[in-house]
Short mmCIF file of C-alpha atoms and ligand atoms in Angstrom, two decimals:
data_model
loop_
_atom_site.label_atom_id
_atom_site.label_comp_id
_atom_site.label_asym_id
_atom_site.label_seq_id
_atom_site.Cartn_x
_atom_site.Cartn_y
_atom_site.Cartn_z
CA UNK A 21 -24.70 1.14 -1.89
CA UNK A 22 -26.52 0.78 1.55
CA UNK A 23 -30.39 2.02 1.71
CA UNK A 24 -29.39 5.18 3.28
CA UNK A 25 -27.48 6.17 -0.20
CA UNK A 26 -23.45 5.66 1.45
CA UNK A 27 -21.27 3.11 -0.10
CA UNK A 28 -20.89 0.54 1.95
CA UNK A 29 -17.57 0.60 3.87
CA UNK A 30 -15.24 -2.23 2.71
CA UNK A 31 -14.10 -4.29 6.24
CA UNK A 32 -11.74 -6.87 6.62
CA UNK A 33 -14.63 -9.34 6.53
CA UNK A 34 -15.91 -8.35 3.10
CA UNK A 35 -12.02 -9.21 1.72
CA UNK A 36 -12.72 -12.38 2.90
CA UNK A 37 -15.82 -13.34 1.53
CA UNK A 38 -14.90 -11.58 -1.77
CA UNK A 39 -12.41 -13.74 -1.58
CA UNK A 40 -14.80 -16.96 -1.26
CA UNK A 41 -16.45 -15.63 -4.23
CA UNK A 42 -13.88 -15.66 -6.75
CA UNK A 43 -14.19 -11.86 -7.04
CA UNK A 44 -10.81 -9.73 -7.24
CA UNK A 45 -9.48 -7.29 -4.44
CA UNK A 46 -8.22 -4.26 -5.58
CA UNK A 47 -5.46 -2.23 -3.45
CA UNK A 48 -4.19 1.32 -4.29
CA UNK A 49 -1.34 3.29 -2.11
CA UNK A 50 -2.46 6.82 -0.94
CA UNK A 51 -0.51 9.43 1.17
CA UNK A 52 -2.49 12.75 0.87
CA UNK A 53 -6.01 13.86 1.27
CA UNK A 54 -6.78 15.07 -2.50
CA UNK A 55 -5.62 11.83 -4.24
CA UNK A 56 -7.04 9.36 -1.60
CA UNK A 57 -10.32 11.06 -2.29
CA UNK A 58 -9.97 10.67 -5.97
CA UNK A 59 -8.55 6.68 -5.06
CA UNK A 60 -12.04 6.05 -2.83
CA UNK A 61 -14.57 7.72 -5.33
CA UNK A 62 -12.71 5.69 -8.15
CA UNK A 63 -13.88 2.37 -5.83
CA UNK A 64 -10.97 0.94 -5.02
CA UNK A 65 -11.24 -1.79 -2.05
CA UNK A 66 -8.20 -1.43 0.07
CA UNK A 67 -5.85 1.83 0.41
CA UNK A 68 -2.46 1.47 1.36
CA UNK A 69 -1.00 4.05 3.27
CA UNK A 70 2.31 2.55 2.34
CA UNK A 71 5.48 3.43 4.00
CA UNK A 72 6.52 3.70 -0.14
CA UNK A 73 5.70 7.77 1.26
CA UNK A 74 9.34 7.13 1.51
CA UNK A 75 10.19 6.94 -2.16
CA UNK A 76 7.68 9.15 -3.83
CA UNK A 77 6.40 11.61 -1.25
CA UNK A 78 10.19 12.40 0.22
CA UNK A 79 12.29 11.27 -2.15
CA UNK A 80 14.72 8.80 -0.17
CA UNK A 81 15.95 6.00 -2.26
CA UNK A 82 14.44 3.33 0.54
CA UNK A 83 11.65 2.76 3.21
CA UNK A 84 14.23 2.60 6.22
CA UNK A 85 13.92 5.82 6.99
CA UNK A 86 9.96 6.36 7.39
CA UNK A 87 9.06 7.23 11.18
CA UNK A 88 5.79 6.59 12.89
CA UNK A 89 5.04 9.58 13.11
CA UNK A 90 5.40 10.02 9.44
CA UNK A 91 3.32 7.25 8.84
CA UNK A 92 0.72 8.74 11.03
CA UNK A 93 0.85 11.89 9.56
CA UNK A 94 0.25 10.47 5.63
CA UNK A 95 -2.62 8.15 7.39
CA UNK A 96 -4.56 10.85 9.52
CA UNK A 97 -4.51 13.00 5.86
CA UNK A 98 -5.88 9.97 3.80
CA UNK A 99 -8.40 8.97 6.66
CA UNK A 100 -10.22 12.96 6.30
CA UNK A 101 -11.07 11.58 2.97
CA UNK A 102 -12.22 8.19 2.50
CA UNK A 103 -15.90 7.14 3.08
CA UNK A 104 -15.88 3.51 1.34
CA UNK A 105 -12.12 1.82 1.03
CA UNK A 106 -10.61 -0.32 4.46
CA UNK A 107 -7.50 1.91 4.89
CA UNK A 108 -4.48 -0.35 5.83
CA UNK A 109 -1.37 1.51 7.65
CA UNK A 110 2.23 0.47 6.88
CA UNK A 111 4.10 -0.05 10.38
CA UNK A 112 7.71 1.15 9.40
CA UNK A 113 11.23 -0.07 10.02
CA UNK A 114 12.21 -0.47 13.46
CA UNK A 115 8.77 0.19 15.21
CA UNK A 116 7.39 -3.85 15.32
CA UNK A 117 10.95 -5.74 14.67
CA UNK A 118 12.50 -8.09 17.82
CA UNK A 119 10.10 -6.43 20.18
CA UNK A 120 6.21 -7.56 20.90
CA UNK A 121 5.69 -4.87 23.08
CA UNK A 122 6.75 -1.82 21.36
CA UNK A 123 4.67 -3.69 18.33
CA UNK A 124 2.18 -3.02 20.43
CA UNK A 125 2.27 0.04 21.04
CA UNK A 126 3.39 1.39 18.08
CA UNK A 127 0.33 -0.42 16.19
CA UNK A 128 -2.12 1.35 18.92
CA UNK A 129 -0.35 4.45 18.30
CA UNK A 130 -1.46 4.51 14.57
CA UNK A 131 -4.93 3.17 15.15
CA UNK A 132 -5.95 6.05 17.58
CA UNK A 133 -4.04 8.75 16.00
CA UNK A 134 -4.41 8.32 12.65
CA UNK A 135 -8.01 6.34 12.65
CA UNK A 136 -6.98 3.83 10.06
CA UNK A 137 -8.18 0.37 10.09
CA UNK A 138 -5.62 -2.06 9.97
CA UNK A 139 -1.79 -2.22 10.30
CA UNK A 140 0.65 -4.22 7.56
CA UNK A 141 4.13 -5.43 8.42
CA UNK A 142 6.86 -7.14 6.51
CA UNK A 143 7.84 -10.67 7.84
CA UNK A 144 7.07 -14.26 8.74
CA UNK A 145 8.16 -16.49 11.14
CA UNK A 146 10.68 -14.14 12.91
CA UNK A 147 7.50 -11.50 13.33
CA UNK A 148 4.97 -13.47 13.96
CA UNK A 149 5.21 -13.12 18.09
CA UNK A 150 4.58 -9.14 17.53
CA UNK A 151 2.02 -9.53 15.13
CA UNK A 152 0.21 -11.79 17.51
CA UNK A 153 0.58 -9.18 20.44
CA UNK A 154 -0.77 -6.75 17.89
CA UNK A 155 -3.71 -9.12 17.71
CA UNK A 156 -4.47 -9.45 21.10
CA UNK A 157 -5.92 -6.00 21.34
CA UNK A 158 -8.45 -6.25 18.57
CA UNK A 159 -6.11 -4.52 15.72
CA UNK A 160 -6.27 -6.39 12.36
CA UNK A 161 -2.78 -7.40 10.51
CA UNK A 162 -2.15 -7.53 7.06
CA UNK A 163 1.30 -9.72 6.44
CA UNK A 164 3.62 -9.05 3.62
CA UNK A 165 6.22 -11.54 2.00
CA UNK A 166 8.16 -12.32 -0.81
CA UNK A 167 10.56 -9.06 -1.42
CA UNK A 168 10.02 -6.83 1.74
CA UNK A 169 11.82 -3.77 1.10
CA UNK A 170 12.12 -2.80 4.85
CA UNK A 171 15.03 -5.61 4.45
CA UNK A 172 16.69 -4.26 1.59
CA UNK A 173 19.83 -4.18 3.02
CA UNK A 174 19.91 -7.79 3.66
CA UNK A 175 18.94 -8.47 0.27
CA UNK A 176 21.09 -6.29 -1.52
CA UNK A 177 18.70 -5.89 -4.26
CA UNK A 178 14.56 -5.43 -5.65
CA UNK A 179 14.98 -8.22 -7.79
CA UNK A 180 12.06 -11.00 -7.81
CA UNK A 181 12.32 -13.01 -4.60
CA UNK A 182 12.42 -16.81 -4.00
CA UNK A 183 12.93 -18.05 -7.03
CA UNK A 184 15.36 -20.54 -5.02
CA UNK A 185 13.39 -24.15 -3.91
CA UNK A 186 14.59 -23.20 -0.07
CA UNK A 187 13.22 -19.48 -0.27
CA UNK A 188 9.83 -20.45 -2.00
CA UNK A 189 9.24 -23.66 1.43
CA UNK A 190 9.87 -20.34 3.57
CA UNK A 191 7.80 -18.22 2.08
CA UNK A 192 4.62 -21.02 1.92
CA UNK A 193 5.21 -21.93 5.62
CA UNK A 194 5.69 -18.21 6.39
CA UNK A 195 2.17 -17.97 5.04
CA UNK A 196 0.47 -20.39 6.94
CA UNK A 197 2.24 -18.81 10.09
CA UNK A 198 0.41 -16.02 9.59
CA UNK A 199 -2.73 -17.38 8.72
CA UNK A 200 -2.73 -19.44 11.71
CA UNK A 201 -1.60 -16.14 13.64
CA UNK A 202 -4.99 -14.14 12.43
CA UNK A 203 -3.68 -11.81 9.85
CA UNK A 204 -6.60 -10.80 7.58
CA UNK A 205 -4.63 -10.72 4.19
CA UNK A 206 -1.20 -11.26 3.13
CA UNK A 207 1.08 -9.18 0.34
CA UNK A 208 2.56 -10.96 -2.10
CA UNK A 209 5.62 -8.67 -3.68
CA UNK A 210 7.29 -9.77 -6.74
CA UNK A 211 7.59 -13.52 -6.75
CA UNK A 212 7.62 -15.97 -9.41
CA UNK A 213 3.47 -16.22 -10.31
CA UNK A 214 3.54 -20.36 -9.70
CA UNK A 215 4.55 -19.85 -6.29
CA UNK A 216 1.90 -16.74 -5.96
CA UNK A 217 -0.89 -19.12 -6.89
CA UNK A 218 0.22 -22.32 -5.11
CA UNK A 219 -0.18 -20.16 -1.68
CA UNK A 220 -3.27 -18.33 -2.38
CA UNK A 221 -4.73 -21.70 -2.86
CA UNK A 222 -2.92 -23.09 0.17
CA UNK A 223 -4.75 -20.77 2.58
CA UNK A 224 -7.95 -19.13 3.50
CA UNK A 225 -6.80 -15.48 3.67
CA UNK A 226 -6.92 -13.32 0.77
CA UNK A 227 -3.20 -12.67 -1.12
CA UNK A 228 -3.04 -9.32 -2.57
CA UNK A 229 -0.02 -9.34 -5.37
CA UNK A 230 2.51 -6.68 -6.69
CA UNK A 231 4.97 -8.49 -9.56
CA UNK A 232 3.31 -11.94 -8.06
CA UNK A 233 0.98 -12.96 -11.45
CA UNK A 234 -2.43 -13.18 -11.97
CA UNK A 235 -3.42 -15.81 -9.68
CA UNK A 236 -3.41 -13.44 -6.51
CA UNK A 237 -7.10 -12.88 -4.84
CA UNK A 238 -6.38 -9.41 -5.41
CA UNK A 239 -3.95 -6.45 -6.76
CA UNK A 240 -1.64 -3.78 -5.23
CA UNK A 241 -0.11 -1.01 -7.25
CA UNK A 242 1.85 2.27 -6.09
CA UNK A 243 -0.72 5.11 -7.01
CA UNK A 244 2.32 7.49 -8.54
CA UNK A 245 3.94 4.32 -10.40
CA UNK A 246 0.34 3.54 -12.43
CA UNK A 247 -0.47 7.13 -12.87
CA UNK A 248 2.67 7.59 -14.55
CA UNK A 249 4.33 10.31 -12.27
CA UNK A 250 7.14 8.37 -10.89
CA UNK A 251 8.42 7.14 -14.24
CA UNK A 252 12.04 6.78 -13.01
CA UNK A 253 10.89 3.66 -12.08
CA UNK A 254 9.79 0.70 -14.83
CA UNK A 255 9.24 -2.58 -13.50
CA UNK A 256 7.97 -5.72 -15.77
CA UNK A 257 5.55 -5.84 -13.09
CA UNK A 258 3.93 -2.55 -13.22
CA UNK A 259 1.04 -1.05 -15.86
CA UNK A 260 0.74 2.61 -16.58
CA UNK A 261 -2.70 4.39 -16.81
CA UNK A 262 -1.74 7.69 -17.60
CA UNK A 263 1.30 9.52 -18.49
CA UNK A 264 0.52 12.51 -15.94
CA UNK A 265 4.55 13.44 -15.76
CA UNK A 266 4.11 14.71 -19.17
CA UNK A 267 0.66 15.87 -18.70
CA UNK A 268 1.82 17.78 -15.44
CA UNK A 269 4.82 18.80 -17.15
CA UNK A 270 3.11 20.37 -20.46
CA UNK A 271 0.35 22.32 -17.56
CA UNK A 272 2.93 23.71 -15.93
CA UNK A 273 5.10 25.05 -18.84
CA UNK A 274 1.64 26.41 -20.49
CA UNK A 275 1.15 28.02 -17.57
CA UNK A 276 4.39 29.77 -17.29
CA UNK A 277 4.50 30.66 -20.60
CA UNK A 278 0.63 32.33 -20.38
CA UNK A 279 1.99 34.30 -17.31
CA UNK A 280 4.95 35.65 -18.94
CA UNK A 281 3.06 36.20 -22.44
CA UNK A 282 0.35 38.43 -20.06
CA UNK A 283 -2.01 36.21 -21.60
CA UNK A 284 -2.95 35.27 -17.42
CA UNK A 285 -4.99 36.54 -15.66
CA UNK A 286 -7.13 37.96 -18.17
CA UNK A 287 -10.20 40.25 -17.38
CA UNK A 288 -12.84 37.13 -16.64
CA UNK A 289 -10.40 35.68 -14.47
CA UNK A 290 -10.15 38.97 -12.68
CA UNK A 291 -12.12 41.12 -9.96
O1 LIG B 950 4.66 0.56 0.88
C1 LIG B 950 4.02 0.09 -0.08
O2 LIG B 950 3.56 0.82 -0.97
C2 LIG B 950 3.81 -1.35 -0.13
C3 LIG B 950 3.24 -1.91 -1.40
C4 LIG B 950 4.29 -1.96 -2.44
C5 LIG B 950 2.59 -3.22 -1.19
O3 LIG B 950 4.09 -2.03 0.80
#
């Protein structure tokens, strides 16, 4: 807490000397402006506005299809709620990709529209010439490695990513590319945990870890997968903290059933 009372907002900066300290990040996703609230007052460092809106706020089976506009939409709602957490905006498919330019300017588009704080995009080497553009004009970039699901159909599957000798050199060089190019913080996603911890302490930017082991300098879960609502879904990876598909489930039947019983509204919760 500052002296005037407000939590003190979380900036890239602090990441990086929590970092020095041997204390943990911790990452949520958030898409709406009830359950980022709930997400920020909980104290959570980093929120995600993940382009995983694609899987559990529309329902599409991968990322592909996420627009920036969408993204700015789900960012703009999150932003009216958050007073403490550095909100981090997912660029999606097909708006940083081959291009420095449009990187550009689809990275400024979601900075002044949507007031976030930071931009995250999936990629090493072969992106590193847009994230530096995106750079250049003061916007901080969060990389992301290991299984990027914008690439999905290249890989042809979610399974745990360079488990291979020549995919794990990549993915270590790929992360001193983009330390070297000024990213703030790297994603790790569902990599073997050795590899996880021989690159966090191969470079001096924080690695925040979904399915990459404990040896991450911080944590990323999907806020419906560990509040139990999208439970379709089951990775190894992932821990539940509440079973709110039942618990929503079981409200919403109750209430049904006091509506048709008459038993709601009764005369207190009426004029
Ligand atoms: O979109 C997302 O939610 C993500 C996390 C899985 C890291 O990129």
């Amino acid at each position: 807490m500052s002296v005037h009372g407000q939590a003190k907002k979380v900036t890239t900066h602090t990441l990086q000397e929590m970092k020095r300290a041997g204390e943990k990040i911790t990452m949520l996703t958030a898409y709406d402006y009830s359950l980022a609230k709930l997400v920020d007052r909980g104290g959570v460092d980093v929120i995600l506005v993940g382009d995983s809106a694609s899987n559990v706020m529309a329902g599409r089976d991968t990322t592909v299809p996420m627009s920036l506009d969408h993204m700015i939409y789900h960012a703009q709602c999150v932003e009216r709620a958050v007073d403490r957490a550095l909100i981090v905006v997912d660029m999606p498919f097909g708006t940083y990709q081959g291009n420095s330019a449009i990187a550009l300017e689809s990275a400024i588009r979601i900075m002044k529209e949507s007031s976030g704080h930071a931009v995250k995009l999936e990629g090493g080497s072969e992106i590193v010439g847009s994230i530096e553009r995106i750079l250049t004009a003061g916007i901080p970039v969060m990389g992301h490695l290991g299984l990027t699901p914008q690439s999905i159909y290249k890989f042809g599957t979610y399974t745990v990513r360079a488990k291979e000798n020549d995919e794990a050199e990549k993915l270590i060089s790929d992360a001193k590319i983009l330390e070297e190019a000024g990213c703030f913080a790297i994603v790790l996603e569902k990599i073997p945990a050795h590899l996880a911890k021989q690159v966090s302490e191969s470079i001096s930017i924080p690695t925040i870890g979904i399915g990459a082991g404990a040896e991450c300098d911080g944590q990323v879960l999907v806020l419906h997968d560990m509040l139990g609502i999208t439970t379709d879904f089951s990775p190894r990876f992932l821990r539940r903290y509440l079973d709110l598909e039942t618990q929503i489930t079981n409200a919403v039947q109750q209430y049904c059933s006091d509506v048709r019983s008459k038993d709601f509204p009764n005369d207190e919760e009426s004029y």
